[in-house]
Amino acid sequence: VIKHYESNARFIAYERRFPTCHLIPMFVDSEVLEETESEDGSVHNVQRRCKLDVDAPRLLKRIAGVDYVYFSQENTLNKRERTLHIESHNETFSNRVIIHELCSYSAHPENEDWTCFEQSASLDIKSFFGFESTVEKIAMKQYASSIKKGKEIIEFYLNQLEEEGISHVPRWTPSLDAPSSSVTTKPVCATPKLLQLELPVTPMENQTGTPDDKLDADYIKRYLGDLTPLQESCLIRLRQWLQESHKGKIPKDEHILRFLRARDFNMEKAREILCQSLTWRKQHQVDYLLETWTSPQVLSDYYTGGWHHHDKEGRPLYILRLGQMDTKGLVRALGEESLLRHVLSINEEGLRRCEENTKVFGRPISCWTCLVDLEGLNMRHLWRPGVKALLRIIEVVEANYPETLGRLLILRAPRVFPVLWTLVSPFIDENTRKKFLIYAGNDYQGPGGLLDYIDKEVIPDFLGGECMCEVPEGGLVPKSLYRTAEELENEDISLWTETIYQSASVFKGAPHEVVLEIIDAASVITWDFDVCKGDVVFHLYHSKRAPQPPRKDPLVGQHSSITTPGGNNVQLIDKSWTLGLDYSMVESPLTCKEGESVQGSHVTRWPGFYILQWRFHTMPGSASTNLPRVDDVLASLQVSSHKCKVMYYTEVIGSEDFRGSMTSLESSHSGFSQLSHATSNHSQSSSMISR
């Protein structure tokens, strides 16, 4: 509802948007192509050509070969019916993209002093140089922005009319001697007839310009920093790949960029390490670490590290008094994995603080500064299990938190430091080592020292500043807190085995299989698995009889369940079984590529035994083999390219627990609803899978 002005007053206000409008920066210019008016003056029609500077990535404009986009617009004011209709469509790229928009102002049917405003649009992208998804997001953003601005602009010009003393415009009334409402044309210039688009006009969702829009220049500058066209293209492509393969689990752009930067924007290398990290986070529930991890009291008392304000660039500042830390005592009291968990929680907190500081300082802050005070460092810190724990921590952090360290300030390095540096530096990425600044003695207090990076007001008291620092002073961990080797081993195992996921190896000729017994025919089987290495084909089978447990093979003296360093391999379907006779397929095969994440469910129609199978994906034309199963497995072990790895979780939900959603899962046939192009739109599939 807009202010109660007569329709021609709204038209006067609307016309003031042209030829340019300072309230719409992207609106560069416009020209009138044709203007017509009926003889009785009741209908006024204007056709324009509008020039827009679309807020799109520079790379996309360069590929498209345009700087501006042109739209045709037709405005029709009907004073008799008290309506204003605006119709527009794009001229630029009309053979690739069709945008059709309708806007209307009309008198409210129940209160003629009110004005109703309706707006709708349709978008049909046929092709756009491989950037269809990107163009769709840009168009959605621009349209959402115009929705938000439309009412504000008309109100602005109505208020401007009031300021000029135009507070009332009388309603139109026909003149007594006026002719019939035939239309006369006042040609401004020749123009082709407007295209009559036979497209459905569907309202778009009213979105606001949030970081989820992702690709506009303001967002990149505000949250990601300067990116070259090539870097921006890599981000778009990698994110698009993740959207297709990890639906619903897409990390933020800042996180994707860290992995791209860590591999100098090499797409394949960045994709590989990012997928490995996402799988690792999922397996060990790292996303929930800050909520689930409770730091043991011994860490609170003796771990000499903590967050302390921020540096001059707004980066969160972490202080570690390594020289005061009893590394041997902490390892003996907690174990290597507990220390690793604590360091991971510090990194997760660092990511959270970077996001907060980005909002506070209004510029991209994607990494933090670490200040390491080595005063007190001596040979006891080079205790072998302690160094081993340190190297393990560096390895995990380097793999999963690349480009999160903006700068490392090492202060008061003693003579023993070169020994420690020689041990750990080979495990630190070269790009990370370039961020190290090392100061011996009190050199950090002079030119080029600490004051160049940290404000004087936040320099800790133990470094000669006036700011009180809450980082624990450390000290020796009492030996009464030490634990036995067996206790530490059990603790380390429990920390990383407390996961709902299992790992399995899949070999050429040796699939991995999991059997689930179903009593209630209306149960729901759910699965969630990641393909960590290689390509696999996923099957779901049903059998009335139970597969036999792995048999002991007399030739190798062990069960046919093969244990490998990459996980277990279990085969349950007997080679003598015949598909269609002894067991049947209840889901269409699904080919899954390396790095993909798959979730799905299946409503069971019969009781019995359901077998989930992951089979090595053999490329078409590959030679098959008839080797015995164990021999085939052992032969496959010789060839690393014939080994795949999956991480999976499966669960059976009883019908009584799933009754509320059962309708959405039931189907007359099985099929992968979101993956299969052949899935019918008229039935709902029993399998819901997103990758």
XYZ file of C-alpha atoms in Angstrom:
691
model
C 0.000 0.000 0.000
C 1.371 3.389 -1.071
C 0.211 6.913 -0.270
C -3.289 7.860 -1.455
C -2.464 9.760 -4.649
C -4.405 9.695 -7.884
C -2.998 7.407 -10.586
C -1.626 10.235 -12.726
C 0.179 11.611 -9.654
C 1.882 8.265 -9.270
C 2.733 8.395 -12.962
C 4.238 11.882 -12.527
C 6.301 10.571 -9.599
C 7.332 7.481 -11.563
C 8.367 9.533 -14.612
C 10.812 11.499 -12.476
C 13.023 8.411 -12.390
C 14.032 9.156 -15.974
C 16.356 9.659 -17.783
C 18.505 8.765 -14.723
C 17.791 8.140 -11.061
C 20.304 8.861 -8.315
C 18.528 6.363 -6.080
C 19.429 3.575 -8.510
C 23.197 3.828 -9.207
C 23.099 0.953 -11.704
C 20.572 2.919 -13.844
C 22.932 4.773 -16.214
C 20.660 6.316 -18.838
C 17.418 5.992 -20.804
C 15.886 7.279 -24.012
C 12.284 7.519 -25.151
C 11.661 5.466 -28.294
C 7.949 6.067 -28.752
C 5.218 7.948 -26.894
C 1.468 7.622 -27.582
C -1.716 9.012 -26.080
C -5.375 8.268 -26.734
C -7.466 11.038 -28.264
C -9.500 11.458 -25.095
C -6.294 11.608 -23.032
C -7.204 8.601 -20.868
C -4.322 6.313 -21.930
C -0.717 7.393 -22.029
C 1.947 4.976 -23.296
C 5.727 5.437 -23.259
C 8.341 3.035 -24.634
C 11.941 3.435 -23.469
C 15.342 1.873 -23.902
C 17.207 1.733 -20.569
C 20.946 1.375 -20.027
C 22.083 -0.506 -16.895
C 25.504 -1.083 -15.378
C 24.846 -4.540 -13.940
C 26.734 -5.306 -10.752
C 28.508 -8.413 -12.074
C 32.054 -9.736 -11.664
C 34.602 -8.126 -13.951
C 35.509 -11.553 -15.344
C 31.930 -12.212 -16.421
C 31.686 -8.854 -18.182
C 34.975 -9.519 -19.930
C 33.832 -12.936 -21.135
C 30.470 -11.556 -22.263
C 32.147 -8.645 -24.030
C 29.818 -5.971 -22.648
C 29.996 -3.269 -20.004
C 26.307 -2.337 -20.037
C 23.002 -4.164 -20.420
C 20.036 -2.713 -22.334
C 16.369 -3.269 -21.472
C 13.184 -2.297 -23.350
C 10.434 -0.910 -21.157
C 6.802 -0.010 -21.848
C 4.794 2.138 -19.407
C 1.016 2.382 -19.793
C -1.006 4.806 -17.685
C -4.774 4.261 -17.867
C -6.380 7.222 -16.145
C -9.884 5.864 -16.710
C -9.139 2.559 -14.958
C -6.650 4.191 -12.552
C -3.809 1.776 -13.344
C -0.149 2.077 -14.252
C 1.430 -0.977 -15.907
C 5.175 -1.365 -16.549
C 6.496 -4.198 -18.695
C 10.160 -4.744 -19.498
C 12.451 -7.308 -21.070
C 16.118 -7.513 -21.909
C 17.584 -6.709 -25.312
C 21.174 -7.653 -24.460
C 21.805 -11.434 -24.692
C 18.137 -12.028 -25.568
C 19.208 -15.147 -27.484
C 20.834 -16.546 -24.340
C 18.815 -15.107 -21.453
C 15.172 -13.956 -21.390
C 14.076 -11.723 -18.514
C 10.464 -10.557 -18.439
C 9.173 -8.285 -15.673
C 5.702 -6.923 -14.913
C 4.836 -4.170 -12.418
C 1.433 -2.636 -11.780
C -0.020 0.138 -9.647
C -3.790 0.037 -9.142
C -6.493 1.354 -6.830
C -7.278 -0.914 -3.892
C -10.591 -2.716 -4.551
C -11.883 -2.029 -1.027
C -10.418 1.437 -0.432
C -10.003 3.680 -3.465
C -7.632 5.965 -1.528
C -5.076 3.158 -1.294
C -2.718 2.029 -4.017
C -1.724 -1.622 -4.584
C 1.678 -2.462 -6.041
C 2.405 -5.840 -7.620
C 5.647 -7.031 -9.166
C 6.614 -10.332 -10.789
C 9.219 -11.635 -13.190
C 10.421 -14.696 -15.043
C 13.971 -15.686 -15.893
C 14.868 -18.207 -18.590
C 18.597 -18.886 -19.052
C 19.257 -20.877 -22.214
C 23.055 -20.641 -22.176
C 25.670 -18.206 -20.967
C 29.259 -19.292 -21.672
C 29.100 -21.937 -18.920
C 28.168 -19.362 -16.246
C 24.432 -20.108 -16.116
C 24.324 -20.514 -12.333
C 26.323 -17.328 -11.840
C 24.059 -15.287 -14.127
C 21.007 -16.638 -12.338
C 22.337 -15.517 -8.976
C 23.221 -12.067 -10.318
C 19.762 -11.642 -11.863
C 18.100 -12.746 -8.627
C 20.173 -10.284 -6.650
C 19.421 -7.377 -8.982
C 15.731 -8.195 -8.968
C 15.595 -8.539 -5.194
C 17.318 -5.184 -4.914
C 14.764 -3.545 -7.230
C 11.902 -4.987 -5.170
C 13.353 -3.434 -2.075
C 13.939 -0.092 -3.799
C 10.709 0.175 -5.800
C 8.407 1.377 -3.028
C 11.104 3.594 -1.508
C 11.667 5.400 -4.826
C 7.988 6.096 -5.551
C 7.593 7.390 -1.979
C 10.658 9.606 -2.439
C 9.255 11.327 -5.525
C 5.785 11.618 -4.013
C 7.352 13.410 -1.066
C 9.247 15.593 -3.539
C 5.939 16.562 -5.152
C 4.610 17.528 -1.727
C 7.667 19.689 -1.089
C 6.965 21.458 -4.373
C 3.421 22.237 -3.209
C 1.718 19.521 -5.281
C -0.299 17.789 -2.592
C -3.361 16.899 -4.684
C -3.891 15.871 -8.302
C -7.572 15.595 -9.274
C -8.875 12.405 -10.787
C -9.209 12.259 -14.529
C -12.660 12.887 -15.960
C -13.545 12.642 -19.648
C -14.274 15.868 -21.497
C -17.850 16.216 -22.741
C -16.699 16.759 -26.308
C -13.822 14.295 -26.158
C -13.713 11.743 -28.999
C -13.622 8.009 -28.419
C -10.457 6.661 -26.884
C -8.589 5.950 -30.085
C -4.827 6.220 -29.770
C -2.624 8.694 -31.569
C 1.075 8.180 -31.930
C 3.828 10.689 -31.376
C 6.836 8.921 -32.890
C 10.162 9.801 -31.366
C 12.215 7.381 -33.415
C 11.648 4.167 -35.246
C 11.481 1.132 -32.982
C 10.848 -2.537 -33.570
C 7.655 -4.011 -32.230
C 7.954 -5.363 -28.689
C 8.422 -9.083 -28.436
C 5.366 -10.971 -27.267
C 6.858 -13.421 -24.779
C 4.868 -16.546 -24.036
C 6.576 -17.110 -20.695
C 4.990 -17.922 -17.346
C 5.363 -15.011 -14.951
C 6.151 -16.340 -11.496
C 6.897 -14.169 -8.465
C 10.488 -14.329 -7.269
C 11.384 -14.681 -3.638
C 12.050 -11.373 -1.915
C 15.719 -11.682 -1.051
C 17.951 -9.143 0.546
C 21.504 -8.387 -0.441
C 23.287 -10.705 1.954
C 26.674 -12.412 1.635
C 24.745 -15.415 0.303
C 24.441 -13.528 -2.991
C 28.163 -14.180 -3.183
C 29.154 -12.763 -6.518
C 28.528 -9.031 -6.485
C 31.522 -6.721 -6.402
C 30.573 -5.120 -3.083
C 30.427 -8.518 -1.415
C 33.830 -9.533 -2.796
C 35.405 -6.296 -1.615
C 33.665 -6.436 1.767
C 34.239 -10.071 2.666
C 36.891 -11.556 0.363
C 39.294 -8.784 -0.583
C 40.765 -7.989 -3.979
C 40.593 -10.873 -6.434
C 41.966 -11.006 -9.950
C 39.575 -12.220 -12.678
C 41.362 -15.563 -12.705
C 41.053 -15.943 -8.930
C 37.406 -14.983 -9.017
C 36.819 -17.537 -11.764
C 38.515 -20.270 -9.698
C 36.310 -19.447 -6.717
C 33.157 -19.569 -8.830
C 34.091 -22.869 -10.461
C 35.173 -24.607 -7.273
C 32.076 -23.463 -5.410
C 29.886 -24.607 -8.289
C 31.550 -28.021 -8.189
C 30.938 -28.220 -4.425
C 27.294 -27.268 -4.878
C 26.877 -30.151 -7.287
C 28.791 -32.730 -5.249
C 28.217 -31.627 -1.612
C 24.694 -30.300 -1.682
C 23.757 -28.637 1.602
C 27.327 -28.727 2.947
C 29.010 -25.864 1.166
C 31.693 -24.078 3.191
C 31.806 -20.310 3.116
C 33.648 -18.529 0.345
C 36.321 -17.403 2.785
C 37.076 -21.038 3.606
C 37.177 -22.091 -0.061
C 39.532 -19.207 -0.820
C 41.973 -20.369 1.869
C 42.427 -23.679 0.092
C 42.714 -22.004 -3.307
C 45.377 -19.633 -1.994
C 47.216 -22.525 -0.348
C 47.587 -24.126 -3.775
C 48.207 -20.910 -5.730
C 44.717 -21.169 -7.244
C 45.402 -24.541 -8.833
C 41.834 -25.822 -9.064
C 42.546 -29.550 -8.975
C 45.010 -29.381 -6.106
C 42.746 -27.089 -4.091
C 39.743 -29.321 -4.723
C 41.622 -32.388 -3.554
C 42.816 -30.978 -0.237
C 39.497 -29.216 0.426
C 37.527 -32.434 -0.071
C 39.899 -34.313 2.205
C 39.474 -31.632 4.845
C 35.675 -31.616 4.559
C 35.650 -35.379 5.011
C 37.968 -35.087 8.012
C 35.745 -32.418 9.591
C 32.688 -34.547 9.027
C 34.234 -37.750 10.358
C 35.464 -36.140 13.578
C 32.526 -33.726 14.003
C 34.898 -30.750 13.983
C 32.065 -28.363 13.078
C 30.661 -28.938 16.565
C 33.981 -28.892 18.395
C 33.449 -25.541 20.105
C 30.135 -26.760 21.522
C 31.245 -30.263 22.480
C 34.886 -29.936 23.554
C 35.461 -29.173 27.218
C 39.038 -28.296 27.992
C 40.455 -30.401 30.870
C 41.408 -28.449 33.969
C 45.091 -29.245 33.515
C 44.995 -27.368 30.200
C 43.267 -24.385 31.780
C 45.980 -24.253 34.431
C 49.136 -25.098 32.487
C 48.558 -24.413 28.775
C 50.238 -21.043 28.289
C 48.196 -19.715 25.371
C 45.156 -17.505 24.843
C 43.462 -14.841 22.706
C 44.438 -11.221 23.367
C 42.750 -8.305 21.502
C 43.869 -7.854 17.861
C 46.809 -6.520 15.847
C 46.963 -3.238 13.905
C 45.268 -4.805 10.884
C 42.322 -6.029 12.933
C 43.435 -9.646 12.950
C 42.687 -11.628 16.113
C 45.865 -11.954 18.183
C 46.812 -15.244 19.830
C 49.635 -15.328 22.360
C 51.586 -18.502 23.155
C 54.213 -18.459 25.892
C 55.889 -21.621 24.652
C 59.020 -21.086 26.717
C 56.946 -21.251 29.921
C 55.023 -24.370 28.892
C 55.783 -27.788 30.357
C 55.274 -29.734 27.132
C 56.467 -33.010 28.659
C 54.089 -32.652 31.583
C 51.109 -31.860 29.350
C 51.802 -34.793 27.043
C 52.228 -37.157 30.023
C 49.056 -35.850 31.690
C 46.799 -35.550 28.661
C 48.163 -37.457 25.704
C 48.907 -36.335 22.181
C 45.344 -36.401 20.893
C 43.900 -34.298 23.726
C 46.471 -31.621 22.973
C 45.535 -31.839 19.303
C 41.841 -31.435 20.130
C 42.671 -28.347 22.173
C 44.681 -26.808 19.328
C 41.839 -27.541 16.911
C 39.412 -25.743 19.222
C 41.798 -22.757 19.172
C 41.739 -22.762 15.358
C 37.948 -23.030 15.279
C 37.734 -20.111 17.691
C 40.133 -18.212 15.427
C 37.821 -18.697 12.447
C 34.907 -17.425 14.497
C 36.848 -14.350 15.633
C 37.875 -13.584 12.046
C 34.211 -13.472 11.069
C 33.430 -11.176 13.983
C 36.311 -8.833 13.177
C 35.278 -8.717 9.522
C 31.941 -7.305 10.657
C 33.516 -4.943 13.203
C 36.201 -3.455 10.935
C 34.201 -3.530 7.709
C 36.895 -5.251 5.653
C 37.939 -8.851 4.966
C 39.813 -10.454 7.871
C 40.448 -14.108 7.102
C 43.484 -14.906 9.266
C 44.994 -14.171 12.646
C 48.336 -13.176 14.115
C 50.181 -15.433 16.515
C 52.794 -14.124 18.945
C 55.095 -16.802 20.379
C 57.250 -15.876 23.362
C 60.195 -18.281 23.652
C 61.718 -16.938 26.858
C 62.572 -19.997 28.947
C 62.861 -22.394 26.010
C 65.540 -25.030 26.702
C 66.507 -28.591 25.916
C 63.643 -30.076 27.953
C 61.283 -28.763 25.303
C 63.054 -31.013 22.785
C 61.824 -34.162 24.575
C 61.142 -36.586 21.727
C 57.448 -37.452 22.475
C 56.775 -33.719 22.889
C 58.337 -32.900 19.524
C 56.398 -35.796 17.981
C 53.157 -34.337 19.357
C 54.099 -30.912 17.992
C 54.786 -32.315 14.527
C 51.473 -34.167 14.590
C 49.642 -30.939 15.472
C 51.438 -29.003 12.702
C 50.524 -31.713 10.191
C 46.802 -31.631 11.001
C 46.594 -27.835 11.195
C 48.470 -27.360 7.909
C 46.115 -29.790 6.167
C 42.845 -28.341 7.449
C 43.472 -24.671 8.280
C 45.589 -23.356 5.385
C 46.129 -19.620 5.028
C 44.659 -18.901 8.479
C 47.947 -17.623 9.895
C 48.527 -14.083 8.756
C 51.742 -13.507 10.682
C 53.818 -15.349 13.285
C 55.927 -13.200 15.591
C 58.567 -15.237 17.416
C 60.047 -13.217 20.266
C 63.051 -13.728 22.555
C 64.350 -16.737 20.626
C 67.179 -18.394 22.661
C 70.205 -20.218 21.327
C 68.422 -23.557 21.403
C 65.739 -22.307 18.999
C 67.669 -23.200 15.775
C 67.605 -26.830 16.895
C 63.833 -26.782 17.319
C 63.422 -24.889 14.044
C 65.487 -27.507 12.185
C 63.130 -30.212 13.481
C 59.802 -28.569 12.688
C 60.415 -26.324 9.656
C 60.324 -29.160 7.066
C 56.726 -29.854 8.129
C 55.589 -26.252 7.643
C 54.343 -25.084 4.264
C 56.702 -22.741 2.439
C 54.038 -20.029 2.153
C 53.494 -20.256 5.907
C 57.217 -20.012 6.675
C 57.344 -16.706 4.779
C 55.028 -15.244 7.416
C 57.455 -15.943 10.283
C 59.308 -13.019 11.883
C 61.950 -14.116 14.389
C 63.498 -11.806 16.996
C 66.362 -12.817 19.264
C 66.816 -11.271 22.680
C 65.160 -7.859 22.996
C 65.433 -6.941 19.301
C 61.622 -6.888 19.099
C 61.545 -3.547 20.945
C 63.426 -1.604 18.265
C 62.544 -0.374 14.771
C 60.719 -2.992 12.717
C 59.764 -4.743 15.933
C 56.548 -5.445 17.802
C 55.191 -1.895 17.620
C 54.986 -2.143 13.833
C 52.353 -4.849 14.173
C 50.640 -4.391 17.548
C 49.348 -1.198 19.152
C 51.259 -0.113 22.209
C 48.092 -0.233 24.303
C 47.692 -4.001 23.879
C 51.322 -5.148 24.272
C 51.280 -7.650 27.178
C 52.870 -6.688 30.471
C 55.384 -9.577 30.337
C 56.752 -8.076 27.087
C 57.216 -4.634 28.570
C 53.728 -3.312 27.783
C 51.037 -2.024 30.088
C 48.203 -4.370 29.094
C 47.360 -7.143 31.522
C 47.361 -10.482 29.720
C 45.191 -13.349 30.977
C 47.332 -16.052 29.378
C 48.309 -18.561 32.121
C 51.910 -18.340 33.298
C 52.303 -22.089 33.101
C 54.738 -23.929 35.322
C 55.540 -27.590 35.829
C 52.613 -30.010 35.647
C 52.560 -32.032 38.918
C 53.645 -35.598 38.328
C 50.606 -36.718 40.320
C 48.575 -35.791 37.214
C 50.644 -38.014 34.923
C 48.820 -40.998 33.423
C 50.095 -44.400 32.453
C 50.940 -45.242 28.849
C 47.945 -47.592 28.711
C 45.572 -44.901 29.973
C 46.890 -42.400 27.457
C 46.610 -44.916 24.627
C 42.986 -45.676 25.508
C 42.268 -41.949 25.791
C 43.806 -41.215 22.400
C 41.817 -44.020 20.780
C 38.505 -42.931 22.321
C 38.926 -39.309 21.238
C 39.092 -40.125 17.541
C 36.875 -43.227 17.472
C 33.901 -41.390 18.985
C 32.384 -40.926 15.556
C 29.273 -42.282 13.885
C 31.195 -42.860 10.639
C 33.141 -45.938 9.571
C 35.790 -46.267 6.903
C 36.022 -48.997 4.307
C 38.206 -49.903 1.362
C 36.746 -50.916 -1.981
C 38.918 -52.882 -4.394
C 38.500 -53.875 -7.987
C 36.600 -57.157 -7.770
C 36.014 -56.784 -4.009
C 33.104 -54.509 -3.056
C 32.387 -53.451 0.508
C 28.989 -54.520 1.831
C 26.883 -53.771 4.903
C 23.813 -55.851 5.810
C 20.790 -54.539 7.730
C 18.039 -56.821 9.010
C 14.566 -55.284 8.680
C 11.650 -56.637 10.728
C 9.097 -53.895 10.035
C 8.373 -53.629 6.310
C 7.678 -49.890 6.613
C 11.045 -48.953 8.102
C 13.332 -46.348 6.602
C 16.997 -47.027 5.802
C 19.133 -43.895 5.713
C 22.735 -43.520 4.598
C 25.371 -40.841 4.448
C 28.721 -41.512 2.819
C 31.686 -39.659 1.351
C 33.864 -40.988 -1.446
C 37.343 -40.245 -0.124
C 39.331 -41.884 -2.910
C 38.503 -43.225 -6.346
C 35.074 -43.641 -7.962
C 32.471 -46.104 -6.696
C 29.031 -47.399 -7.652
C 26.469 -47.609 -4.847
C 23.798 -50.345 -4.805
C 21.006 -51.327 -2.446
C 19.831 -54.963 -2.555
C 17.177 -57.033 -0.745
C 17.334 -60.687 0.189
C 14.884 -62.927 2.037
C 17.724 -64.952 3.542
C 20.674 -63.687 5.511
C 24.053 -63.455 3.807
C 26.561 -65.720 5.456
C 29.230 -64.086 7.650
C 32.744 -63.813 6.143
C 34.112 -67.308 5.660
C 37.545 -68.413 6.706
C 39.601 -69.091 3.589
C 41.900 -72.124 3.986
C 44.378 -70.718 1.469
C 45.201 -67.551 3.357
C 44.223 -68.701 6.846
C 41.963 -65.743 7.529
C 38.429 -64.539 6.982
C 37.484 -63.082 3.618
C 37.037 -59.778 5.396
C 40.250 -58.023 4.362
C 41.758 -55.474 6.732
C 43.877 -52.793 5.126
C 45.517 -49.600 6.346
C 42.780 -47.623 4.593
C 39.938 -49.396 6.419
C 38.027 -52.725 6.314
C 36.672 -54.556 3.314
C 33.739 -56.881 3.977
C 32.011 -59.009 1.311
C 28.697 -60.657 2.194
C 26.956 -61.616 -1.050
C 28.016 -65.133 -1.941
C 29.424 -65.590 -5.452
C 26.973 -68.455 -5.989
C 24.001 -66.108 -5.522
C 22.108 -65.051 -8.639
C 20.717 -61.548 -8.967
C 16.956 -61.718 -9.415
C 16.770 -65.136 -7.794
C 18.643 -65.048 -4.485
C 18.541 -61.274 -4.095
C 17.090 -58.291 -5.902
C 18.070 -54.698 -6.577
C 15.791 -52.149 -4.883
C 17.597 -48.943 -5.888
C 19.068 -47.994 -9.225
C 22.894 -48.008 -9.232
C 24.433 -44.641 -8.420
C 27.891 -43.742 -9.715
C 29.743 -41.500 -7.247
C 32.911 -39.627 -8.090
C 35.868 -39.013 -5.802
C 35.152 -36.173 -3.392
C 31.366 -36.475 -3.567
C 29.112 -36.602 -0.514
C 25.902 -38.625 -0.759
C 22.901 -38.803 1.532
C 19.775 -40.828 0.925
C 16.950 -42.921 2.319
C 14.805 -45.859 1.291
C 11.390 -46.980 2.558
C 11.492 -50.743 2.897
C 8.605 -52.605 1.269
C 9.436 -56.071 2.557
C 11.023 -57.536 5.703
C 14.294 -59.354 5.299
C 17.882 -58.347 4.751
C 18.993 -55.198 2.929
C 22.568 -54.984 1.653
C 24.311 -51.673 0.998
C 27.133 -52.198 -1.462
C 29.963 -49.957 -2.664
C 31.591 -51.388 -5.775
C 34.715 -50.247 -7.607
C 33.671 -48.192 -10.620
C 35.067 -49.814 -13.757
C 35.262 -47.560 -16.771
C 33.355 -48.791 -19.846
C 35.503 -51.086 -21.914
C 37.670 -52.233 -19.007
C 38.515 -55.902 -19.020
C 36.700 -57.993 -16.457
C 38.310 -60.732 -14.439
C 37.105 -64.086 -13.157
C 39.702 -64.545 -10.446
C 38.498 -66.013 -7.139
C 37.407 -63.250 -4.783
C 40.366 -63.460 -2.382
C 42.880 -63.782 -5.214
C 41.244 -60.833 -6.935
C 41.533 -58.778 -3.774
C 45.163 -59.661 -3.249
C 45.898 -58.815 -6.888
C 44.069 -55.530 -6.499
C 46.171 -54.651 -3.495
C 49.174 -54.610 -5.778
C 47.718 -51.738 -7.809
C 46.985 -48.552 -5.884
C 44.730 -47.236 -8.677
C 42.405 -50.199 -8.033
C 41.635 -49.102 -4.487
C 38.829 -46.804 -3.394
C 37.933 -45.549 0.051
C 34.563 -44.568 1.472
C 33.464 -43.188 4.826
C 29.879 -44.082 5.662
C 27.111 -44.017 8.249
C 23.808 -45.865 8.057
C 20.784 -46.033 10.319
C 17.388 -47.744 10.362
C 14.415 -45.665 11.491
C 11.233 -47.440 12.530
C 7.972 -46.462 10.875
C 6.574 -45.211 14.177
C 9.437 -42.691 14.378
C 9.110 -41.620 10.758
C 5.357 -41.620 10.341
C 5.086 -37.857 9.937
C 7.281 -37.841 6.846
C 6.317 -41.196 5.386
C 4.084 -39.729 2.679
C 6.970 -37.822 1.152
C 9.020 -40.980 0.878
C 6.484 -43.454 -0.470
C 6.517 -44.260 -4.155
C 5.286 -46.768 -6.646
C 8.829 -47.293 -7.859
C 12.367 -46.636 -6.727
C 14.713 -44.080 -8.179
C 17.156 -41.364 -7.142
C 14.841 -38.377 -7.142
C 17.435 -35.623 -7.215
C 20.074 -37.373 -9.286
C 18.259 -39.370 -11.895
C 17.177 -37.468 -15.003
C 14.615 -40.180 -15.620
C 12.710 -39.658 -12.373
C 9.080 -38.891 -13.048
C 7.746 -35.537 -11.902
C 4.367 -37.104 -11.190
C 5.501 -39.444 -8.435
C 7.654 -39.096 -5.388
C 10.622 -41.415 -5.180
C 11.373 -43.507 -2.155
C 15.000 -42.503 -2.393
C 16.001 -38.940 -1.600
C 19.664 -38.347 -2.322
C 21.637 -35.147 -2.476
C 25.271 -34.978 -3.405
